[in-house]
């Protein structure tokens, strides 16, 4: 079966533009932080002492982007927006001026602040009216890599996003010589509402990798049987991404791959790369061939260093890595879309104008029986890793649905053997980082920890995973057959123990539900508009949130205003996250101390899924 690269025509045009020198002026149209440096200096520089004031102006204007001219929603005249740099312990004053003829908003993603400033229309404030200015003044209580984006309609897809970096009050734990933001995004020249309308009419509209009926017939009876099974669930094994490279151009720091954003280094220097996935709908697998990455931060929170060769970054997540290029040559920073329909690309080089070989797109991944939540996965990955947690009579089920209790302690215990048994925090910077395992070493499906009960959550949920697995030690989609090291959630360990050692006082269970064919997305089968009130939490309450993905797609779930602790087997060193990617048929356990009063959004960060109603409001009182 021939793999077709749907972006071929556009890339040919871009290649021609690059050859003609038409991309030479692109840098001048980008914010300063996103331009390829021409000097020895890095792109991120801590601001001067004192409170930080920053003004953002949202407007609609025509810009050059991805090799063409288009109308976009800009921030201070650019896409992406400017880099906001704050300092832990100081005050921030962020002003947003709306120059649109429609309402606007900015959500400060991952930032701890009073809920009235969080920037979600209809949840925390009414929105910013045309011509008005919104002020967010707050003490900065954290450090790390974050970002900001619109929460109004689909403005995020059309350009309203940018990076936000907070420098730590006590200095960085890991030394580095240069500091670059690497922001990934997906751009379409289509009207986002037209994209959504196409998905509603034909959910596979952008999937040009589906198996055709003649191919199924030619492959014989087994293929025909599989095809019927997938059809019965209104899915296809090629359903990796709703929106693909057919319409998307994948950007790195606002630049088309042929624009080749470049970060400079001197051989032997330690370079910090702050990866931010600011995409609307796209997961990426990131690697730098020939250059190992040491992951030191996830979602703005310091983690014990772990060395890897590739990581998957979900929409809205951030990862900080440190690399040390020792050779006097160029390295390609390669961010391949999870469905392999395209890529974003940049370069690390000792001198401007250099480039390295760009890897070919790898073979497209396919969904498996494990993704379908089937109990018989022998032909699609086997039962390796199945620990027999489901009782012979199938009685092991999940709390909140009238079934027996789930053994949460059995979840997320697949820690790599190379991780230290106990953290020695005084030695983190000196100790050699733990190393991740290869994708092949981690290919076995995770343990079955529960089965689904009879509640199928109505017409808004076409597929129900029969068995639910702990998948925190599994590689991301498309990475199970690689021979190099890949990062998984089970690798992440916080550098400091959690501040709340209490056991959860109660559980809240939410099922991620959907109907791909009708393009319906929800929690527990209900859209936000169909629920009667928020999820109530008591201030100071210790909770366990259980997310069960009934669908056969990943969902990046984001809680505003608070960090959750991912129960990945790290005990007191559970990593703190603002966004977690829940794999198909996965049962994920999160711990939360509800210590931020107010109303907070809780939603899937795939923009079109959220827009269709996959969202709730959490209220801490």
Coordinates of C-alpha atoms in Angstrom, one line a residue:
X1 CA 0.0 0.0 0.0
X2 CA 1.6 3.2 -1.1
X3 CA 1.9 5.9 1.5
X4 CA 0.8 9.2 0.2
X5 CA 2.2 12.4 1.7
X6 CA -0.7 14.9 1.4
X7 CA 1.5 17.9 1.8
X8 CA 3.6 17.1 -1.3
X9 CA 2.2 19.9 -3.5
X10 CA 2.6 22.5 -0.8
X11 CA 6.1 21.4 0.0
X12 CA 7.0 21.6 -3.7
X13 CA 5.8 25.2 -3.8
X14 CA 7.7 26.0 -0.6
X15 CA 10.8 24.4 -1.9
X16 CA 10.5 26.6 -5.0
X17 CA 10.0 29.6 -2.8
X18 CA 13.0 28.8 -0.7
X19 CA 15.1 28.3 -3.8
X20 CA 14.0 31.6 -5.1
X21 CA 14.9 33.3 -1.8
X22 CA 11.3 34.2 -1.1
X23 CA 11.5 32.9 2.5
X24 CA 14.5 35.0 3.3
X25 CA 12.3 37.8 4.7
X26 CA 10.1 35.5 6.8
X27 CA 12.1 36.1 9.9
X28 CA 11.4 39.8 9.9
X29 CA 7.6 39.0 10.2
X30 CA 8.1 36.9 13.3
X31 CA 8.4 37.9 17.0
X32 CA 12.0 38.3 18.1
X33 CA 12.1 35.1 20.1
X34 CA 11.0 33.0 17.1
X35 CA 13.6 34.3 14.7
X36 CA 16.7 32.3 13.9
X37 CA 19.5 33.9 16.0
X38 CA 22.2 35.5 14.0
X39 CA 24.5 36.1 16.9
X40 CA 25.9 33.9 19.7
X41 CA 23.1 34.8 22.0
X42 CA 20.2 32.6 22.8
X43 CA 16.5 33.6 22.4
X44 CA 15.4 33.6 26.0
X45 CA 16.8 36.2 28.3
X46 CA 15.5 36.9 31.8
X47 CA 13.9 40.3 32.2
X48 CA 15.3 43.0 34.4
X49 CA 14.3 43.1 38.1
X50 CA 11.0 44.4 39.3
X51 CA 7.4 43.8 38.3
X52 CA 6.8 42.8 34.7
X53 CA 4.2 44.6 32.6
X54 CA 3.2 43.3 29.2
X55 CA 0.7 44.4 26.7
X56 CA -0.9 42.1 24.1
X57 CA -3.1 43.4 21.3
X58 CA -5.4 41.0 19.5
X59 CA -6.2 42.1 16.0
X60 CA -7.1 40.6 12.6
X61 CA -4.8 41.3 9.8
X62 CA -3.2 39.8 6.7
X63 CA 0.2 38.2 7.2
X64 CA 2.7 36.0 5.4
X65 CA 2.7 32.6 7.0
X66 CA 3.7 29.1 5.8
X67 CA 4.7 30.5 2.4
X68 CA 1.5 32.2 1.6
X69 CA -0.5 35.3 2.6
X70 CA -3.5 34.8 4.8
X71 CA -5.9 36.5 7.2
X72 CA -5.0 35.7 10.8
X73 CA -5.7 36.7 14.4
X74 CA -2.4 38.2 15.5
X75 CA -0.9 39.2 18.8
X76 CA 1.1 42.4 18.5
X77 CA 1.1 41.9 14.8
X78 CA 2.6 38.4 14.7
X79 CA 1.8 34.7 14.8
X80 CA 2.8 33.2 17.2
X81 CA 2.6 36.0 19.7
X82 CA 5.4 37.5 21.7
X83 CA 7.4 35.7 24.4
X84 CA 6.2 36.7 27.8
X85 CA 8.9 36.4 30.4
X86 CA 8.1 36.6 34.1
X87 CA 10.0 36.1 37.4
X88 CA 8.9 33.9 40.2
X89 CA 8.2 36.0 43.3
X90 CA 7.5 39.2 41.4
X91 CA 4.3 40.7 40.3
X92 CA 2.9 40.4 36.8
X93 CA 0.6 42.8 35.0
X94 CA -0.6 41.5 31.7
X95 CA -2.9 43.7 29.6
X96 CA -4.9 42.3 26.7
X97 CA -6.3 44.9 24.2
X98 CA -9.1 43.6 21.9
X99 CA -8.9 45.3 18.5
X100 CA -11.3 42.8 16.9
X101 CA -14.9 43.3 16.0
X102 CA -15.8 40.2 18.1
X103 CA -15.1 39.1 21.7
X104 CA -11.6 37.9 22.6
X105 CA -9.8 36.3 25.5
X106 CA -6.4 35.0 26.6
X107 CA -6.0 32.0 28.9
X108 CA -2.7 31.7 30.8
X109 CA -2.1 28.0 30.4
X110 CA -0.7 26.4 33.5
X111 CA -0.4 29.6 35.5
X112 CA -1.5 29.7 39.2
X113 CA -3.6 32.9 39.6
X114 CA -7.0 34.1 40.8
X115 CA -9.7 32.3 38.8
X116 CA -11.2 35.6 37.7
X117 CA -8.0 36.2 35.6
X118 CA -7.9 32.8 34.0
X119 CA -9.5 34.0 30.8
X120 CA -12.2 31.5 29.9
X121 CA -15.4 33.3 28.7
X122 CA -18.5 31.9 30.3
X123 CA -16.6 30.3 33.1
X124 CA -14.4 32.9 34.8
X125 CA -15.4 36.1 33.1
X126 CA -17.6 37.3 30.2
X127 CA -14.8 37.8 27.7
X128 CA -13.1 40.9 26.4
X129 CA -15.5 43.1 24.3
X130 CA -14.4 44.8 21.1
X131 CA -12.3 47.9 22.0
X132 CA -11.9 46.9 25.6
X133 CA -8.8 46.0 27.7
X134 CA -8.5 43.3 30.2
X135 CA -5.9 43.4 33.0
X136 CA -4.5 40.4 34.8
X137 CA -2.4 41.5 37.8
X138 CA -1.1 38.7 40.1
X139 CA 1.9 37.6 42.1
X140 CA 3.9 35.0 40.3
X141 CA 4.0 31.8 42.4
X142 CA 5.8 29.4 40.2
X143 CA 8.5 28.9 37.6
X144 CA 8.7 27.0 34.3
X145 CA 7.7 26.9 30.7
X146 CA 4.1 27.6 29.8
X147 CA 2.1 29.3 27.1
X148 CA -1.0 31.4 26.5
X149 CA -3.9 31.2 24.0
X150 CA -7.3 32.3 23.2
X151 CA -10.3 30.5 24.7
X152 CA -12.8 32.3 22.4
X153 CA -14.3 30.3 19.6
X154 CA -11.6 28.9 17.3
X155 CA -9.3 31.9 17.5
X156 CA -6.5 29.7 18.8
X157 CA -6.4 27.9 15.4
X158 CA -6.0 31.2 13.6
X159 CA -3.1 32.5 15.5
X160 CA -3.9 33.6 19.1
X161 CA -1.2 31.7 21.0
X162 CA 2.3 32.4 22.3
X163 CA 5.0 31.2 24.8
X164 CA 5.3 32.2 28.4
X165 CA 8.5 31.5 30.5
X166 CA 8.8 32.1 34.2
X167 CA 12.4 32.2 35.5
X168 CA 12.9 30.6 39.0
X169 CA 13.6 32.9 42.0
X170 CA 16.5 30.7 43.1
X171 CA 18.1 30.0 39.8
X172 CA 18.0 27.0 37.6
X173 CA 18.8 23.5 39.0
X174 CA 20.3 22.4 35.7
X175 CA 23.0 24.6 34.2
X176 CA 22.8 25.5 30.5
X177 CA 24.5 27.9 28.1
X178 CA 21.7 28.8 25.8
X179 CA 18.0 28.8 26.0
X180 CA 15.5 28.5 23.1
X181 CA 11.7 28.2 23.0
X182 CA 10.6 25.7 20.3
X183 CA 6.9 26.2 19.8
X184 CA 5.0 23.7 17.6
X185 CA 1.7 24.5 15.9
X186 CA -0.6 23.6 13.1
X187 CA -1.7 26.1 10.5
X188 CA -4.6 25.8 8.0
X189 CA -5.5 28.2 5.2
X190 CA -9.1 27.0 5.6
X191 CA -11.6 28.7 7.8
X192 CA -11.6 26.7 11.1
X193 CA -15.4 26.6 11.1
X194 CA -15.2 25.1 7.6
X195 CA -12.8 22.5 8.9
X196 CA -15.3 21.7 11.7
X197 CA -18.2 21.5 9.3
X198 CA -16.4 19.0 7.1
X199 CA -15.6 16.8 10.1
X200 CA -19.3 16.9 11.1
X201 CA -20.4 15.8 7.7
X202 CA -17.6 13.3 7.1
X203 CA -15.3 12.6 10.1
X204 CA -12.7 11.0 7.9
X205 CA -12.6 14.0 5.5
X206 CA -8.9 14.7 6.2
X207 CA -7.8 11.1 6.6
X208 CA -6.2 10.1 3.3
X209 CA -4.6 7.0 4.7
X210 CA -7.7 4.8 5.1
X211 CA -7.7 1.3 3.8
X212 CA -9.9 1.0 0.7
X213 CA -12.5 -1.7 0.2
X214 CA -10.6 -3.2 -2.8
X215 CA -7.5 -3.4 -0.6
X216 CA -9.6 -5.2 2.1
X217 CA -11.0 -7.7 -0.4
X218 CA -7.6 -8.3 -1.9
X219 CA -6.1 -9.1 1.5
X220 CA -8.5 -11.9 2.2
X221 CA -10.8 -13.1 4.9
X222 CA -8.9 -12.0 8.1
X223 CA -8.6 -8.5 6.8
X224 CA -12.3 -8.5 5.9
X225 CA -13.2 -9.7 9.4
X226 CA -11.1 -6.9 11.0
X227 CA -12.6 -4.3 8.7
X228 CA -16.1 -5.3 9.7
X229 CA -15.1 -5.1 13.4
X230 CA -13.7 -1.6 13.0
X231 CA -16.8 -0.5 11.0
X232 CA -19.0 -1.7 13.7
X233 CA -17.3 0.7 16.1
X234 CA -17.6 3.5 13.5
X235 CA -13.8 3.7 13.5
X236 CA -10.9 2.8 11.3
X237 CA -7.4 1.6 12.4
X238 CA -6.0 4.6 10.5
X239 CA -7.9 7.1 12.8
X240 CA -4.9 8.6 14.4
X241 CA -5.7 12.3 13.9
X242 CA -8.9 14.0 13.0
X243 CA -7.2 16.8 11.1
X244 CA -4.0 15.9 9.1
X245 CA -1.3 17.3 6.9
X246 CA -3.9 17.4 4.1
X247 CA -4.8 20.8 5.3
X248 CA -2.3 21.5 8.0
X249 CA 1.2 23.0 7.6
X250 CA 3.2 22.1 10.7
X251 CA 5.2 25.1 12.1
X252 CA 8.2 25.4 14.3
X253 CA 8.3 28.8 15.9
X254 CA 5.9 30.0 13.3
X255 CA 8.1 28.8 10.4
X256 CA 7.4 26.3 7.7
X257 CA 9.8 23.4 7.6
X258 CA 11.6 25.0 4.6
X259 CA 11.9 28.2 6.6
X260 CA 14.2 26.1 8.9
X261 CA 14.2 27.9 12.2
X262 CA 17.8 27.6 13.5
X263 CA 19.2 27.8 17.0
X264 CA 22.9 28.4 17.3
X265 CA 25.4 26.8 19.6
X266 CA 29.2 26.3 20.2
X267 CA 30.3 22.7 20.3
X268 CA 30.2 21.5 23.9
X269 CA 27.6 23.9 25.1
X270 CA 24.5 22.8 27.0
X271 CA 21.4 24.0 25.2
X272 CA 18.0 24.2 26.8
X273 CA 15.1 23.6 24.4
X274 CA 11.6 24.5 25.7
X275 CA 9.2 22.5 23.6
X276 CA 5.7 23.8 23.7
X277 CA 2.9 22.1 21.7
X278 CA 0.6 25.0 20.8
X279 CA -1.2 23.1 18.2
X280 CA -5.0 23.0 17.9
X281 CA -5.2 19.3 17.0
X282 CA -1.8 17.7 16.5
X283 CA 0.4 15.5 18.5
X284 CA 4.1 15.3 17.6
X285 CA 7.0 12.8 18.1
X286 CA 10.1 14.8 18.6
X287 CA 13.7 13.7 18.1
X288 CA 17.1 15.2 17.2
X289 CA 19.0 12.4 15.3
X290 CA 22.4 12.0 16.7
X291 CA 21.7 14.0 19.8
X292 CA 20.3 12.5 23.1
X293 CA 17.9 14.7 25.0
X294 CA 17.8 15.0 28.8
X295 CA 14.3 15.8 30.0
X296 CA 14.4 18.1 33.0
X297 CA 10.9 19.6 33.1
X298 CA 7.4 18.6 32.1
X299 CA 4.5 21.0 32.1
X300 CA 6.7 23.6 33.7
X301 CA 7.5 21.4 36.7
X302 CA 11.0 20.1 37.4
X303 CA 11.5 16.3 37.0
X304 CA 14.4 14.1 37.8
X305 CA 16.6 14.1 34.6
X306 CA 15.9 11.3 32.3
X307 CA 17.7 10.7 29.0
X308 CA 15.9 9.8 25.9
X309 CA 16.1 9.9 22.1
X310 CA 12.4 10.7 21.3
X311 CA 9.4 11.9 23.1
X312 CA 5.8 12.4 22.2
X313 CA 4.2 15.7 23.1
X314 CA 0.5 16.0 23.3
X315 CA -1.4 19.1 22.5
X316 CA -0.9 21.8 25.2
X317 CA 2.0 19.9 27.0
X318 CA 5.5 21.3 27.4
X319 CA 8.8 19.5 27.9
X320 CA 12.1 21.2 28.6
X321 CA 15.2 19.2 27.5
X322 CA 18.9 19.9 27.6
X323 CA 21.2 18.8 24.7
X324 CA 24.9 19.0 24.4
X325 CA 26.0 19.0 20.8
X326 CA 29.8 18.3 20.7
X327 CA 30.4 18.2 17.0
X328 CA 30.9 21.1 14.7
X329 CA 27.9 20.2 12.5
X330 CA 24.2 20.8 12.1
X331 CA 21.5 18.7 13.8
X332 CA 17.8 18.5 12.7
X333 CA 15.1 19.1 15.3
X334 CA 12.4 16.9 13.9
X335 CA 8.8 17.0 15.1
X336 CA 6.8 14.4 13.1
X337 CA 3.0 14.5 13.4
X338 CA 1.8 11.4 15.2
X339 CA -0.2 10.3 12.1
X340 CA 2.9 10.8 9.9
X341 CA 1.1 13.1 7.5
X342 CA 3.8 15.8 7.9
X343 CA 6.3 17.4 10.1
X344 CA 7.8 20.6 11.6
X345 CA 11.5 21.0 11.4
X346 CA 14.3 23.2 12.6
X347 CA 18.0 23.0 13.1
X348 CA 20.7 23.4 15.8
X349 CA 23.9 24.5 14.2
X350 CA 27.2 26.2 15.1
X351 CA 26.7 28.7 12.3
X352 CA 23.7 30.3 10.5
X353 CA 22.8 28.8 7.1
X354 CA 23.7 25.2 8.0
X355 CA 21.3 22.3 7.7
X356 CA 21.4 18.6 8.4
X357 CA 19.6 15.7 6.6
X358 CA 15.8 15.7 7.2
X359 CA 14.5 12.2 8.1
X360 CA 11.9 10.7 5.9
X361 CA 8.4 10.3 7.4
X362 CA 8.1 6.8 8.9
X363 CA 5.5 4.3 8.1
X364 CA 2.0 5.3 9.3
X365 CA 0.9 3.8 12.6
X366 CA -2.3 1.9 13.0
X367 CA -4.7 1.5 15.9
X368 CA -4.7 -1.9 17.6
X369 CA -7.1 -4.2 19.4
X370 CA -5.6 -2.8 22.6
X371 CA -6.7 0.7 21.5
X372 CA -10.1 -0.8 20.9
X373 CA -10.2 -2.0 24.5
X374 CA -10.5 -5.6 23.4
X375 CA -9.8 -8.3 25.9
X376 CA -8.2 -10.5 23.2
X377 CA -5.3 -8.6 21.9
X378 CA -3.2 -11.6 20.8
X379 CA -3.0 -10.6 17.1
X380 CA -2.2 -7.0 17.8
X381 CA 0.4 -6.8 20.5
X382 CA -0.5 -9.8 22.6
X383 CA -1.2 -10.0 26.3
X384 CA 2.2 -9.4 27.5
X385 CA 2.0 -7.2 30.6
X386 CA -1.4 -8.5 31.6
X387 CA -1.2 -9.1 35.2
X388 CA -4.5 -10.9 35.6
X389 CA -6.0 -8.0 37.6
X390 CA -9.4 -8.8 36.1
X391 CA -11.0 -11.6 38.0
X392 CA -11.9 -14.8 36.1
X393 CA -15.6 -13.9 36.5
X394 CA -14.9 -10.4 35.1
X395 CA -15.9 -8.8 38.4
X396 CA -13.0 -6.3 38.6
X397 CA -14.6 -3.0 37.7
X398 CA -14.3 0.7 38.4
X399 CA -15.7 2.7 41.2
X400 CA -18.6 5.0 40.5
X401 CA -20.4 2.6 38.2
X402 CA -21.8 0.2 40.8
X403 CA -18.9 -2.2 40.5
X404 CA -16.2 -3.4 42.9
X405 CA -13.4 -1.2 43.9
X406 CA -10.4 -0.8 41.6
X407 CA -7.0 -1.5 42.9
X408 CA -5.5 1.9 42.3
X409 CA -2.2 0.8 43.8
X410 CA -1.9 -1.6 40.9
X411 CA -1.8 1.2 38.4
X412 CA 1.3 2.8 37.1
X413 CA 3.8 0.6 38.8
X414 CA 5.8 -0.2 35.8
X415 CA 8.8 2.0 36.7
X416 CA 11.9 1.5 34.7
X417 CA 14.6 -0.5 36.5
X418 CA 17.1 2.3 35.9
X419 CA 15.2 4.8 38.0
X420 CA 16.7 5.4 41.5
X421 CA 14.6 3.7 44.2
X422 CA 14.8 6.8 46.4
X423 CA 15.5 10.4 45.3
X424 CA 18.5 12.2 46.5
X425 CA 17.6 15.7 45.7
X426 CA 20.9 17.2 46.7
X427 CA 22.6 15.3 43.9
X428 CA 20.3 15.8 41.0
X429 CA 22.4 18.1 39.0
X430 CA 25.5 16.0 39.5
X431 CA 24.1 12.6 39.1
X432 CA 23.9 11.0 35.7
X433 CA 20.4 11.0 34.3
X434 CA 18.4 7.8 34.2
X435 CA 17.9 6.5 30.7
X436 CA 14.6 5.6 29.1
X437 CA 14.1 2.3 27.4
X438 CA 13.5 1.7 23.7
X439 CA 10.1 1.6 22.1
X440 CA 10.4 -2.1 21.4
X441 CA 11.3 -2.8 25.1
X442 CA 8.1 -1.0 26.0
X443 CA 5.8 -2.3 23.3
X444 CA 3.8 -4.7 25.6
X445 CA 0.4 -3.4 26.6
X446 CA -0.1 -2.3 30.2
X447 CA -1.9 -4.2 32.8
X448 CA -5.6 -4.6 32.7
X449 CA -6.9 -2.8 35.8
X450 CA -10.7 -2.7 35.3
X451 CA -13.5 -3.7 33.0
X452 CA -16.4 -1.6 31.8
X453 CA -19.8 -2.0 33.3
X454 CA -23.2 -1.8 31.6
X455 CA -23.4 2.0 31.4
X456 CA -22.5 2.9 27.8
X457 CA -23.2 6.6 28.3
X458 CA -25.8 6.9 25.7
X459 CA -25.8 7.8 22.0
X460 CA -22.9 10.2 22.4
X461 CA -20.6 7.2 23.0
X462 CA -20.4 4.7 20.2
X463 CA -17.5 2.6 21.5
X464 CA -16.9 1.2 25.0
X465 CA -13.5 -0.3 25.9
X466 CA -14.2 -3.7 27.4
X467 CA -11.0 -3.6 29.4
X468 CA -9.2 -0.6 30.8
X469 CA -5.4 -0.6 31.1
X470 CA -2.7 1.3 32.9
X471 CA -0.8 2.6 29.9
X472 CA 1.5 5.0 31.6
X473 CA 4.5 2.8 30.7
X474 CA 3.6 2.3 27.1
X475 CA 5.2 4.4 24.3
X476 CA 3.0 6.8 22.4
X477 CA 1.3 5.9 19.2
X478 CA 3.8 5.0 16.5
X479 CA 6.7 4.6 18.9
X480 CA 6.3 0.9 19.9
X481 CA 8.6 -0.4 17.1
X482 CA 11.5 2.0 17.3
X483 CA 14.9 0.7 18.5
X484 CA 15.9 3.9 20.3
X485 CA 14.9 5.2 23.7
X486 CA 11.5 6.8 24.0
X487 CA 10.0 8.7 27.0
X488 CA 6.9 7.5 28.7
X489 CA 4.9 8.9 31.5
X490 CA 6.3 6.2 33.9
X491 CA 9.7 7.8 33.4
X492 CA 8.6 11.1 35.0
X493 CA 9.4 11.6 38.7
X494 CA 9.1 14.9 40.4
X495 CA 12.3 16.3 42.0
X496 CA 10.6 17.0 45.3
X497 CA 7.9 14.9 47.1
X498 CA 4.4 16.1 46.9
X499 CA 3.3 18.6 49.6
X500 CA 0.1 16.7 50.4
X501 CA 0.6 13.1 51.6
X502 CA -3.0 12.5 52.6
X503 CA -4.9 9.7 51.0
X504 CA -7.8 10.7 48.7
X505 CA -11.0 11.4 50.5
X506 CA -13.2 10.5 47.5
X507 CA -13.0 9.6 43.9
X508 CA -14.4 11.4 40.9
X509 CA -14.6 9.3 37.7
X510 CA -15.1 10.7 34.3
X511 CA -15.3 8.8 31.0
X512 CA -14.0 10.3 27.9
X513 CA -16.7 9.6 25.3
X514 CA -17.3 10.2 21.7
X515 CA -18.9 9.2 18.4
X516 CA -16.3 9.6 15.6
X517 CA -18.7 9.1 12.7
X518 CA -21.0 11.8 14.0
X519 CA -18.1 13.8 15.4
X520 CA -19.6 14.1 18.9
X521 CA -17.2 14.5 21.9
X522 CA -18.1 14.6 25.6
X523 CA -17.5 13.4 29.1
X524 CA -19.8 10.6 30.3
X525 CA -21.7 10.9 27.0
X526 CA -22.9 14.5 27.8
X527 CA -21.7 17.8 26.3
X528 CA -21.0 20.8 28.5
X529 CA -24.3 22.3 27.4
X530 CA -26.1 19.2 28.6
X531 CA -24.9 19.1 32.2
X532 CA -26.7 20.9 35.0
X533 CA -23.8 22.2 37.1
X534 CA -20.1 22.1 37.9
X535 CA -18.1 19.4 39.5
X536 CA -18.0 20.5 43.1
X537 CA -14.9 20.2 45.3
X538 CA -14.3 21.4 48.8
X539 CA -11.4 23.8 49.3
X540 CA -8.5 21.8 50.6
X541 CA -10.1 18.5 49.7
X542 CA -7.8 15.6 48.6
X543 CA -9.3 13.8 45.6
X544 CA -8.6 11.1 43.2
X545 CA -9.7 11.8 39.6
X546 CA -10.0 8.8 37.4
X547 CA -10.1 9.3 33.7
X548 CA -11.4 6.4 31.6
X549 CA -10.9 6.8 27.9
X550 CA -13.8 4.9 26.2
X551 CA -12.8 6.1 22.8
X552 CA -10.0 4.9 20.4
X553 CA -8.2 8.2 20.3
X554 CA -5.8 10.1 22.6
X555 CA -7.2 13.0 24.5
X556 CA -5.1 15.7 26.1
X557 CA -7.1 16.6 29.2
X558 CA -6.3 20.0 30.8
X559 CA -7.3 21.2 34.3
X560 CA -7.1 25.0 34.7
X561 CA -5.8 26.6 37.8
X562 CA -4.3 23.6 39.6
X563 CA -1.8 20.9 39.0
X564 CA -2.7 17.2 39.2
X565 CA -0.3 14.5 40.4
X566 CA -0.1 11.7 37.8
X567 CA -0.3 8.4 39.6
X568 CA 2.4 6.7 37.5
X569 CA 4.0 4.5 40.3
X570 CA 6.4 7.2 41.5
X571 CA 4.9 7.3 44.9
X572 CA 5.5 10.6 46.7
X573 CA 7.5 11.7 43.6
X574 CA 4.5 11.7 41.3
X575 CA 5.0 14.3 38.5
X576 CA 2.7 17.3 38.6
X577 CA 0.9 18.0 35.3
X578 CA -1.5 20.6 34.0
X579 CA -2.3 18.4 30.9
X580 CA -2.3 14.6 30.7
X581 CA -2.6 12.6 27.5
X582 CA -5.0 9.7 28.0
X583 CA -4.5 6.8 25.6
X584 CA -7.3 4.9 24.0
X585 CA -8.8 2.4 26.5
X586 CA -6.7 3.8 29.3
X587 CA -7.7 4.2 32.9
X588 CA -5.6 7.0 34.4
X589 CA -5.5 7.9 38.0
X590 CA -4.7 11.5 39.2
X591 CA -4.4 13.0 42.6
X592 CA -5.5 16.5 43.3
X593 CA -5.5 18.8 46.3
X594 CA -8.3 21.3 45.6
X595 CA -6.4 24.3 46.9
X596 CA -7.4 27.0 44.4
X597 CA -10.9 28.4 45.1
X598 CA -13.1 29.4 42.2
X599 CA -14.4 28.1 38.9
X600 CA -12.0 26.3 36.6
X601 CA -12.4 24.8 33.1
X602 CA -11.6 21.1 32.7
X603 CA -11.5 19.9 29.1
X604 CA -10.0 18.0 26.2
X605 CA -7.4 20.3 24.6
X606 CA -8.1 19.1 21.1
X607 CA -9.7 22.3 20.0
X608 CA -12.5 20.9 18.0
X609 CA -13.3 18.3 20.6
X610 CA -13.6 21.0 23.3
X611 CA -15.7 23.1 20.9
X612 CA -18.1 20.2 20.5
X613 CA -18.6 20.0 24.2
X614 CA -15.9 17.8 25.7
X615 CA -15.6 20.1 28.7
X616 CA -16.7 20.5 32.3
X617 CA -16.4 23.2 34.9
X618 CA -14.8 22.4 38.3
X619 CA -15.9 24.6 41.2
X620 CA -13.7 24.7 44.4
X621 CA -15.8 26.2 47.3

